[in-house]
Short mmCIF file of C-alpha atoms in Angstrom, two decimals:
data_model
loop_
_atom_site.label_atom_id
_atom_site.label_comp_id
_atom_site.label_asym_id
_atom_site.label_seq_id
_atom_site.Cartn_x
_atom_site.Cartn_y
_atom_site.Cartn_z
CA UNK A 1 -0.07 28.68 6.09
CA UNK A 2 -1.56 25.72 8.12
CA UNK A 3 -3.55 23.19 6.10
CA UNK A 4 -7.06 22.39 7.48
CA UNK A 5 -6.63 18.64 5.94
CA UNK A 6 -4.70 16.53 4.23
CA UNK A 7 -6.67 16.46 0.93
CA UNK A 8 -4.63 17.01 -2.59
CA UNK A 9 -4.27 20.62 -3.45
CA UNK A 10 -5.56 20.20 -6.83
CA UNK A 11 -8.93 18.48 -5.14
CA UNK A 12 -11.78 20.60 -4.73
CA UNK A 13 -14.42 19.25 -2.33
CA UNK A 14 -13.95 20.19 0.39
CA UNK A 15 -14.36 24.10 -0.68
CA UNK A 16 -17.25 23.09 -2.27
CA UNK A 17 -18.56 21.49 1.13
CA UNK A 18 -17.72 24.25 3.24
CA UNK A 19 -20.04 26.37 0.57
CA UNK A 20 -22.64 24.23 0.74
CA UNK A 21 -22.69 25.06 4.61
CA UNK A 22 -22.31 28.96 3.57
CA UNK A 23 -24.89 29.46 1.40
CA UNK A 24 -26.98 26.55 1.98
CA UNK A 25 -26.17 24.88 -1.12
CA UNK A 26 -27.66 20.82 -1.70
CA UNK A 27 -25.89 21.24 -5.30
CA UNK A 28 -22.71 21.90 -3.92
CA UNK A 29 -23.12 18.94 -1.14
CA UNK A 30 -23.86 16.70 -3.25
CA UNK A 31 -20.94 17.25 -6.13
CA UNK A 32 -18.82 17.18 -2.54
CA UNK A 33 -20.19 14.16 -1.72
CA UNK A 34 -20.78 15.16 2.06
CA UNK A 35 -19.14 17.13 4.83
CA UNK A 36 -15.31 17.49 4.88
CA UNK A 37 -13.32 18.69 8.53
CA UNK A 38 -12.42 21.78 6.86
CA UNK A 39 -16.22 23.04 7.67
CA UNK A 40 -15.72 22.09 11.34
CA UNK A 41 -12.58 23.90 11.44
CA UNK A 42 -13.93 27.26 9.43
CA UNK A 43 -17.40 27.14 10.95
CA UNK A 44 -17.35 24.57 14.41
CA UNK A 45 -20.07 22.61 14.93
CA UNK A 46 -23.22 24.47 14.56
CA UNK A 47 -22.01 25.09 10.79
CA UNK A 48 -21.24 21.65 10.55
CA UNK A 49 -24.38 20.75 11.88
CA UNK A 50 -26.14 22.76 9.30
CA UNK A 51 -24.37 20.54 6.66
CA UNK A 52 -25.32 17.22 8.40
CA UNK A 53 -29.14 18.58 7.64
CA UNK A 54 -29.08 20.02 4.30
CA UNK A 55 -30.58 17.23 1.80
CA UNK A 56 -28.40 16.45 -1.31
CA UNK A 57 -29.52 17.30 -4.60
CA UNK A 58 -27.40 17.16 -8.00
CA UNK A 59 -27.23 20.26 -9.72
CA UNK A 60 -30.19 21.28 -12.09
CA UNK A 61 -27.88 21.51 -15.09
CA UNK A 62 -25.89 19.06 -16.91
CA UNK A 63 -24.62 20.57 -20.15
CA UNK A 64 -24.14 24.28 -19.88
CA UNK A 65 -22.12 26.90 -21.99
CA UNK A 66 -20.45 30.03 -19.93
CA UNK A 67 -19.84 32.19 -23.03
CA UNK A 68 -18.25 35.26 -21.83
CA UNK A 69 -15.75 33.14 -20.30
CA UNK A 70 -15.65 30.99 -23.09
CA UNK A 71 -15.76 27.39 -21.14
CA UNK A 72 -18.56 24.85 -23.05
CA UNK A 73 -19.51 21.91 -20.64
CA UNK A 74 -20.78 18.87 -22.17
CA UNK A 75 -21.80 16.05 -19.66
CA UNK A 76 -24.17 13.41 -19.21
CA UNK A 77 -25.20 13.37 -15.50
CA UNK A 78 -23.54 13.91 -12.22
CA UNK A 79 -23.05 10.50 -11.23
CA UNK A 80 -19.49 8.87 -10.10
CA UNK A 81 -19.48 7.03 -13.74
CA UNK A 82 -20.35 9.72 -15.98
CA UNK A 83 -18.65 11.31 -19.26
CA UNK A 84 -17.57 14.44 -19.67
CA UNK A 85 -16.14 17.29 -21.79
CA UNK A 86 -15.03 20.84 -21.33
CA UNK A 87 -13.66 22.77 -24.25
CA UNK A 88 -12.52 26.04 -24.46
CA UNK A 89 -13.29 28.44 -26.99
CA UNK A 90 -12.67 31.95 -24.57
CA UNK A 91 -9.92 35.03 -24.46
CA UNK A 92 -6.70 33.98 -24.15
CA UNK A 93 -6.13 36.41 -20.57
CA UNK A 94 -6.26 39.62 -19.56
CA UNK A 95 -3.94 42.74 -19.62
CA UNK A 96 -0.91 41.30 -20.69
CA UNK A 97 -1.92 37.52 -20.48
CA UNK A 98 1.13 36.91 -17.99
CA UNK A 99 -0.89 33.79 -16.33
CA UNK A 100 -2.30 32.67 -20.27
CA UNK A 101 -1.74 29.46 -22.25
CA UNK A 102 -1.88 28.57 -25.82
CA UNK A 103 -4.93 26.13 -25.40
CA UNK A 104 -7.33 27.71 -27.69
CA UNK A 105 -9.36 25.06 -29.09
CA UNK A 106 -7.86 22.43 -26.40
CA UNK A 107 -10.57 20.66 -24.19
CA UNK A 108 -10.25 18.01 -20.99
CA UNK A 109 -11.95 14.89 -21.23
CA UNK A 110 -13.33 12.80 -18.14
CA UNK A 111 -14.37 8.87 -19.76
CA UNK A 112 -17.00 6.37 -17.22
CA UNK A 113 -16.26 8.78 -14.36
CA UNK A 114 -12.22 8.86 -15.33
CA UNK A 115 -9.80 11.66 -15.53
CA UNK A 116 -8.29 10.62 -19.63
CA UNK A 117 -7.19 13.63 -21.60
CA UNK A 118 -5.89 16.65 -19.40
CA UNK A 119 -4.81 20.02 -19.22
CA UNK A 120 -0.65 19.65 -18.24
CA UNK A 121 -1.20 22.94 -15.76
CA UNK A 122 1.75 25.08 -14.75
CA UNK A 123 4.75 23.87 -12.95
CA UNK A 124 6.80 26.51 -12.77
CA UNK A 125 6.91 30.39 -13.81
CA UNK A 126 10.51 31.46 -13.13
CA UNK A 127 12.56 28.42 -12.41
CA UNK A 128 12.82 26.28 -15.51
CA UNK A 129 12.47 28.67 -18.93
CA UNK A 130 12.45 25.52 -21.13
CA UNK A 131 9.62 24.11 -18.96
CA UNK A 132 7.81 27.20 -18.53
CA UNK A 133 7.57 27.65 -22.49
CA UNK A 134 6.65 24.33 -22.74
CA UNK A 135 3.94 23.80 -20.07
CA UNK A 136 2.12 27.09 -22.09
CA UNK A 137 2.49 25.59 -25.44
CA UNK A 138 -0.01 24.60 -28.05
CA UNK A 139 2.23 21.52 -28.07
CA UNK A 140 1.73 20.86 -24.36
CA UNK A 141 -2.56 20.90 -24.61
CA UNK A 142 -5.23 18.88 -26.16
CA UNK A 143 -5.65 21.00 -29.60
CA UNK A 144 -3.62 21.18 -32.76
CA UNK A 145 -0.20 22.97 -33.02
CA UNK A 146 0.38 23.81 -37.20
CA UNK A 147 3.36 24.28 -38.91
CA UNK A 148 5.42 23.64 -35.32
CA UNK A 149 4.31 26.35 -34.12
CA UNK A 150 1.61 27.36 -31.28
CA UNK A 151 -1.50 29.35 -31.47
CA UNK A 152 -0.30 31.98 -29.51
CA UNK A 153 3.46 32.83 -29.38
CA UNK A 154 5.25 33.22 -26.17
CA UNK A 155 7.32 35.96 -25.25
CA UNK A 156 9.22 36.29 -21.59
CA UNK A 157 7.80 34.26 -19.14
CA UNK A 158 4.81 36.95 -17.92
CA UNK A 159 4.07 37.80 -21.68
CA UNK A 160 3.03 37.32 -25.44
CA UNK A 161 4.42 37.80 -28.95
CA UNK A 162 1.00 37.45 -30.65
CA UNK A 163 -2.35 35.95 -28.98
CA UNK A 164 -4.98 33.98 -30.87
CA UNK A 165 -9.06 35.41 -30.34
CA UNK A 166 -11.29 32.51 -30.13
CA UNK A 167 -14.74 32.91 -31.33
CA UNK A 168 -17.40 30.86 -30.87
CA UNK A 169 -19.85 30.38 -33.81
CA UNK A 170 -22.02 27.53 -32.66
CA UNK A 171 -23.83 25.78 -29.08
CA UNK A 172 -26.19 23.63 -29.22
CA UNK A 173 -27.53 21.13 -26.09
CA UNK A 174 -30.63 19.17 -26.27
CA UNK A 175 -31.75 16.10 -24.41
CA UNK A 176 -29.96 13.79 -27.13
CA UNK A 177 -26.42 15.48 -27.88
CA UNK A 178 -24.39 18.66 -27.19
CA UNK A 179 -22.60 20.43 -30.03
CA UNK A 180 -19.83 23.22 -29.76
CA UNK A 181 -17.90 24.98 -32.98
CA UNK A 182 -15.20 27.63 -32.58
CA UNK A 183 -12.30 28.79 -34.49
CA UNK A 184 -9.10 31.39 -33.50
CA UNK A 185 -7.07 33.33 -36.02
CA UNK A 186 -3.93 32.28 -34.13
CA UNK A 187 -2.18 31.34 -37.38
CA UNK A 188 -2.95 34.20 -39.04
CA UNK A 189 0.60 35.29 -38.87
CA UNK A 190 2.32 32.21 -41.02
CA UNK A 191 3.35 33.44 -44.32
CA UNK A 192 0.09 31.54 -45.45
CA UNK A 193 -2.50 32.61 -43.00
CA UNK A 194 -4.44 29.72 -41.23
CA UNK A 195 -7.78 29.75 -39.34
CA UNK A 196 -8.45 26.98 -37.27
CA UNK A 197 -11.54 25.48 -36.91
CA UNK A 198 -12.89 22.89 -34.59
CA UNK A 199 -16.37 21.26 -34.02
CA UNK A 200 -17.21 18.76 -31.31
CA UNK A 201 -20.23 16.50 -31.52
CA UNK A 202 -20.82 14.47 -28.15
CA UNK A 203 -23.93 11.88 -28.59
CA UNK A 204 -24.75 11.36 -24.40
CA UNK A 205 -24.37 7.73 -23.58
CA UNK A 206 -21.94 7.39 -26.72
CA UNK A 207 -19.10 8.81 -28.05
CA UNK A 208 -17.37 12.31 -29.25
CA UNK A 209 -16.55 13.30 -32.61
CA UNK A 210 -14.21 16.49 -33.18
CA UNK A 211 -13.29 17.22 -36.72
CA UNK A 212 -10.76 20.05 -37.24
CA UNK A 213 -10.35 22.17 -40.35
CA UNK A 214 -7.46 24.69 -41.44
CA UNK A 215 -9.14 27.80 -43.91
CA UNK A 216 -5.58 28.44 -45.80
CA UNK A 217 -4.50 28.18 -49.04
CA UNK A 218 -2.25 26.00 -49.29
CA UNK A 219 -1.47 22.52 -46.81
CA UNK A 220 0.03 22.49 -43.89
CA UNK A 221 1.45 20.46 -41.39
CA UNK A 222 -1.04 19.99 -38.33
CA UNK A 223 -0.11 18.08 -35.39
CA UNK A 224 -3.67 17.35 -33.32
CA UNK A 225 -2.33 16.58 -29.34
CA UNK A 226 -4.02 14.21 -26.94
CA UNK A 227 -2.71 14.18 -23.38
CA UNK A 228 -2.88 11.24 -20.95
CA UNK A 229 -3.42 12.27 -17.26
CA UNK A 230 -0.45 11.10 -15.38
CA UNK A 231 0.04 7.19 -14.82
CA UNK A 232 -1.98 5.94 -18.00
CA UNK A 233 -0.86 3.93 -20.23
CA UNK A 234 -2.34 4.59 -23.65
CA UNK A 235 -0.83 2.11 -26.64
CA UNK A 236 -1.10 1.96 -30.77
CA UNK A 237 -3.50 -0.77 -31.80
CA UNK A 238 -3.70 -1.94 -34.86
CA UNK A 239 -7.22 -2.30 -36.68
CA UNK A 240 -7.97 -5.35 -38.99
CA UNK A 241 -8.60 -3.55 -42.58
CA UNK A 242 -8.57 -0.06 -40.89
CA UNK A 243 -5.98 2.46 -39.63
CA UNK A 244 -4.00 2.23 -36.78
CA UNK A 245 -5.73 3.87 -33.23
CA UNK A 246 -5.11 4.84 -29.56
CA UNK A 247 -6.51 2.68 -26.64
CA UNK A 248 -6.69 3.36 -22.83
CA UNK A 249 -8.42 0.39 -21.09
CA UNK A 250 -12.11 2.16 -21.66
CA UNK A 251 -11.13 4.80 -23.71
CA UNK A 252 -10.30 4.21 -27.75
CA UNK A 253 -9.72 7.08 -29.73
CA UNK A 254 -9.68 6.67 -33.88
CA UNK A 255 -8.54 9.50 -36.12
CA UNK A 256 -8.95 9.91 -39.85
CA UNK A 257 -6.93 12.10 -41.79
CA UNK A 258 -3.84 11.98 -44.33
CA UNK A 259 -1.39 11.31 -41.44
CA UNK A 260 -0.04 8.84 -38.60
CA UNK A 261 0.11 8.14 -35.40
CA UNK A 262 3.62 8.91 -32.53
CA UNK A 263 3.92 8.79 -29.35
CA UNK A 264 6.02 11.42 -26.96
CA UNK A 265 6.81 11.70 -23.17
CA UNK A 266 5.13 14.21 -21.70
CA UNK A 267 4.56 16.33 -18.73
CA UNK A 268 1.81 16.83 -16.10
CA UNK A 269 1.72 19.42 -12.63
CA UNK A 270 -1.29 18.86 -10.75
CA UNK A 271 0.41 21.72 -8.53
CA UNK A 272 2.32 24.41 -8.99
CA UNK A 273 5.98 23.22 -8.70
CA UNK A 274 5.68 20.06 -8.85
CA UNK A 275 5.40 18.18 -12.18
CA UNK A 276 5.11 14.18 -13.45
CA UNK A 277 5.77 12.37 -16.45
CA UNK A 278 2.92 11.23 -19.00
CA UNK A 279 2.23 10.41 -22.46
CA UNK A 280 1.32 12.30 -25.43
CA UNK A 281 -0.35 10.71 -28.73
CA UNK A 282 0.09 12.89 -31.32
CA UNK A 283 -1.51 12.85 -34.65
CA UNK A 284 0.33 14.37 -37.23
CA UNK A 285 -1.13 15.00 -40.82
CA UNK A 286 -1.46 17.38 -43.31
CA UNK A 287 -4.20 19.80 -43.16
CA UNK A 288 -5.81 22.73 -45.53
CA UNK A 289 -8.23 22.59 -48.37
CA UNK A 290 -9.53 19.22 -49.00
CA UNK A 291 -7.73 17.94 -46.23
CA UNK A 292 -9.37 17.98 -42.04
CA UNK A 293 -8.79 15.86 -39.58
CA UNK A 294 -11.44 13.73 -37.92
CA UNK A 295 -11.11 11.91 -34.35
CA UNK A 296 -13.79 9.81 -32.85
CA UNK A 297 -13.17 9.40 -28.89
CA UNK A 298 -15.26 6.28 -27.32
CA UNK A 299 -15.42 5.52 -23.78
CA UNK A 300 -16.26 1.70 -22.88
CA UNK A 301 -16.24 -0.58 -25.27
CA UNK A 302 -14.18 -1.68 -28.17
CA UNK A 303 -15.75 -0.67 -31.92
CA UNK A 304 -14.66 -0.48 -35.19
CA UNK A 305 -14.97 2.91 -37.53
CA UNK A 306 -13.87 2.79 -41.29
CA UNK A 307 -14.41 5.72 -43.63
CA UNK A 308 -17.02 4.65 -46.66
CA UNK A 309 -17.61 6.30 -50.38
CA UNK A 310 -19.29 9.53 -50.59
CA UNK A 311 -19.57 12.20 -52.89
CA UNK A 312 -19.74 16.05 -51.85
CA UNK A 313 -18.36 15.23 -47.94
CA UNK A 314 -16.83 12.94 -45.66
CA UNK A 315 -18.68 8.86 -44.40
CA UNK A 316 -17.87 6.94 -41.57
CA UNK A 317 -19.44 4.17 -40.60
CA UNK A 318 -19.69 2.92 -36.54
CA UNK A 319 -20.30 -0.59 -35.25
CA UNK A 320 -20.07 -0.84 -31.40
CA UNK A 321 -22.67 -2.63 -28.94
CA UNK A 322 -24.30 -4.20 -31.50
CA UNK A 323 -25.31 -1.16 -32.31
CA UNK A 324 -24.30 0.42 -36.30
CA UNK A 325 -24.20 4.51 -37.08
CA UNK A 326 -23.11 6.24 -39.83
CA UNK A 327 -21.97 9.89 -39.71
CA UNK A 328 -21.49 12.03 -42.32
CA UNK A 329 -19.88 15.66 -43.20
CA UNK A 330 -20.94 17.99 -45.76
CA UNK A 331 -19.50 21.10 -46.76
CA UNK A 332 -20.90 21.37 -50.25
CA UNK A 333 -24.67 21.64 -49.78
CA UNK A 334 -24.99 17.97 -49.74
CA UNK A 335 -23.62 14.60 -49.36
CA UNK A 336 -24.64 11.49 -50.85
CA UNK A 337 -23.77 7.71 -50.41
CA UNK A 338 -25.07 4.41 -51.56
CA UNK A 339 -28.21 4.68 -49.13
CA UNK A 340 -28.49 8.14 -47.93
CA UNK A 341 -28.73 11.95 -49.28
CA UNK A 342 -28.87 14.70 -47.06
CA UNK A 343 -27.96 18.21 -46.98
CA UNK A 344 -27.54 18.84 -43.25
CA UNK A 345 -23.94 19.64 -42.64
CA UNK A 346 -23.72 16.90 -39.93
CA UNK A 347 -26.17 13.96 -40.20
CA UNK A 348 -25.49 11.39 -37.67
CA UNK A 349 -27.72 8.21 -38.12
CA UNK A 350 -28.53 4.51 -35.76
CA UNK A 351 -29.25 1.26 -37.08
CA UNK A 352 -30.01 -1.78 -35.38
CA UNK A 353 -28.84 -4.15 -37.75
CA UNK A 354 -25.27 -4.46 -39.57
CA UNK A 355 -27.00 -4.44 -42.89
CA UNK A 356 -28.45 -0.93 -42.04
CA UNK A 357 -31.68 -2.19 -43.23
CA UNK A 358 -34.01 0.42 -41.40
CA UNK A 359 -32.48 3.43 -39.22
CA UNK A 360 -33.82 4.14 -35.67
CA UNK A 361 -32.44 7.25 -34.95
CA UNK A 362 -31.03 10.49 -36.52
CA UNK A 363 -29.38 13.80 -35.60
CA UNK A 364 -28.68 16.40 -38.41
CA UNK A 365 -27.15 19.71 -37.69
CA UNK A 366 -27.79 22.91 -40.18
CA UNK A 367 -29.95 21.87 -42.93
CA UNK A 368 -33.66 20.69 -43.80
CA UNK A 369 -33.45 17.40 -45.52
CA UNK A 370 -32.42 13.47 -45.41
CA UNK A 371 -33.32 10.77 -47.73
CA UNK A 372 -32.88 6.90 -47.27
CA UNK A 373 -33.72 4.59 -49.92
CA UNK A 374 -35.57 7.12 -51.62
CA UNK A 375 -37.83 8.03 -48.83
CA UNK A 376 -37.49 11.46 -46.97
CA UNK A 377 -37.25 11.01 -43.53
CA UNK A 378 -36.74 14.48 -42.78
CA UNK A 379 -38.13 17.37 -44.86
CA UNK A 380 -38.20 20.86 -43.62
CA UNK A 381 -39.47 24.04 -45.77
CA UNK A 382 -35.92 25.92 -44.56
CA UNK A 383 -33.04 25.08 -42.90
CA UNK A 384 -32.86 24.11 -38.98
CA UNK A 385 -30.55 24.55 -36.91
CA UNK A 386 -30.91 20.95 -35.83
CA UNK A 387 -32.98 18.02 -35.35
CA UNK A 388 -32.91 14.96 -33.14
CA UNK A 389 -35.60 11.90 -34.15
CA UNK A 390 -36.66 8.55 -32.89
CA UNK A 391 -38.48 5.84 -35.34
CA UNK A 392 -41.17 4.51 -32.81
CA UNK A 393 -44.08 1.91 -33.97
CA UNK A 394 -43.06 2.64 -37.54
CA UNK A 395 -43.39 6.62 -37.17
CA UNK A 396 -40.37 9.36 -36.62
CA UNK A 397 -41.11 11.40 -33.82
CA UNK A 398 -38.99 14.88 -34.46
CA UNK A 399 -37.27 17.29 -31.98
CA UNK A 400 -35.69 20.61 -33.06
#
């Protein structure tokens, strides 16, 4: 095999350049960013010539879910400094899964144009069995592993025990956020059955939130994995009145739940073969009825988040950039707090001020109705699947 260039194997561009010569592509030129030697190689110059001409133009589409696949993109923009998401919520393989992993639920998360939380990839199929079992694992991918055990359960090294079905129950993208919700029945098979359920909430030009729930009867141990790309250095940080959380230069992640925080070495192949060490922050709680698990994962700046009183679901409260939200989870037809009732399962709200004197924004997902100090600021006849608003001159203006 000779190699056209010298570019890493697990880099992309330059296949995406030589198909923006092929099929006259300014989307693919421009994630390329240009013309790489591989088209003068494949095509000589008149193809390369043909490159040199074609304009650049960022793809049409930002946020985009490929549901038979199962792959849910959430991103803000094609530019170098970006943020970015992709979860994955499809089948597990094909035939007998040979080349499958236990990710379901995992994602990959790119932070101000930054590589952060990765997929480990492969290594090796036949030449390390420990590592090969490993590198598959739940354990080993950005999701959450319960009762020790992974989603789907290995078998020899081209094949499966049991496999978890993902199914997707919720997408929404709109101009202000993206929202994805999807649960597996991997855990069905533990002598008290689990479902797993995650939802992501990603706020463009903010933050993520991903809460995960068990449906059991009983608790259970839940261990919810975040894996560093190879060579950063993520480290504990302790917060002044709040619980402990996970910093990596621009990237702060802060999870709520009834457990605590551990770090692990780790492993990362960005080729097959070949594999580096990294670090895993793992948090490890308990998990069932009553009981999810809530991480909030902000690129840029450094914030504070502490959980405040609410009856019927779950408050947070968010100060960063001068800027103060409070988000709030309902599962029991509505949640109240000091200020606010709403029945929306997720109601997201912006304030201006610290003393949350007069909101400026809001985002509610699966319901028809908020109340601040008494005054509605949302009121639908029925239920919506969501709504995005903006206070401007002293009116809300409403999307949904």
């Amino acid at each position: 095999l000779l190699p056209l260039s010298r570019q890493p194997q697990n880099d992309f561009r330059s296949s995406l350049s030589i198909g923006a010569a092929v099929f006259n592509r300014p989307d693919y030129k421009s994630v390329a960013g240009g013309a790489y030697e591989d088209v003068l190689w494949l095509g000589g110059p008149e193809m390369l010539s043909q490159l040199d001409h074609l304009e650049m133009a960022p793809p049409a589409k930002t946020s985009v879910a490929f549901e038979q696949g199962g792959y849910y993109v959430m991103r803000e923009s094609w530019s170098e400094d970006t943020n970015y998401l992709l979860f994955d919520c499809g089948p597990h393989g094909t035939l007998n899964c040979g080349h499958a992993h236990a990710d379901a639920l995992s994602f990959e998360l790119c932070a101000n144009g930054r590589l952060k939380l990765v997929d480990p990839g492969t290594y090796s199929y036949t030449g390390d069995h420990e590592m090969r079992q490993w590198f598959r694992s739940s354990f080993a991918h950005n999701t959450v592993s319960i009762d020790d055990s992974s989603s789907s359960e290995p078998g020899d090294p081209f094949s499966w025990k049991n496999i978890a079905h993902c199914r997707a129950s919720s997408w929404i993208s709109c101009r202000r956020f993206d929202y994805v919700e999807g649960s597996h029945e991997g855990y069905q098979r533990l002598p008290d059955p689990v479902t797993h359920k995650r939802s992501i909430l990603f706020l463009k030009n903010d933050y993520w939130i991903v809460r995960d729930q068990a449906v059991s009867r009983m608790p259970h141990k839940a261990d919810v994995n975040f894996h560093f790309a190879s060579g950063l250095a993520p480290s504990l940080r302790s917060s002044p009145g709040g619980p402990a959380f996970i910093r990596e230069e621009d990237l702060e992640i802060h999870t709520f739940g009834n457990g605590h925080w551990k770090q692990e070495n780790a492993w990362v192949s960005d080729c097959y073969g070949r594999k580096r060490q990294s670090v895993a922050c793992v948090f490890s709680a308990t998990i069932g009825p009553g009981q999810d698990v809530i991480s909030f994962l902000l690129p840029g700046v450094e914030c504070e988040i502490e959980e405040t009183e609410a009856t019927g679901g779950r408050a947070f409260r968010i100060t960063r950039n001068n800027q103060h939200d409070i988000l709030l989870f309902s599962d029991e037809g509505q949640i109240k707090t000091d200020r606010i009732t709403s029945d929306f399962r997720l109601t997201w709200m912006r304030f201006l001020e610290r003393e949350l004197i007069e909101p400026s924004e809001l985002v509610g997902i699966n319901g028809s109705r908020v109340v601040y100090e008494g005054e509605a600021i949302a009121g639908f006849q029925s239920f919506v699947n969501f709504t995005t608003a903006r206070q401007q001159n002293g009116n809300w203006r409403f999307e949904s």
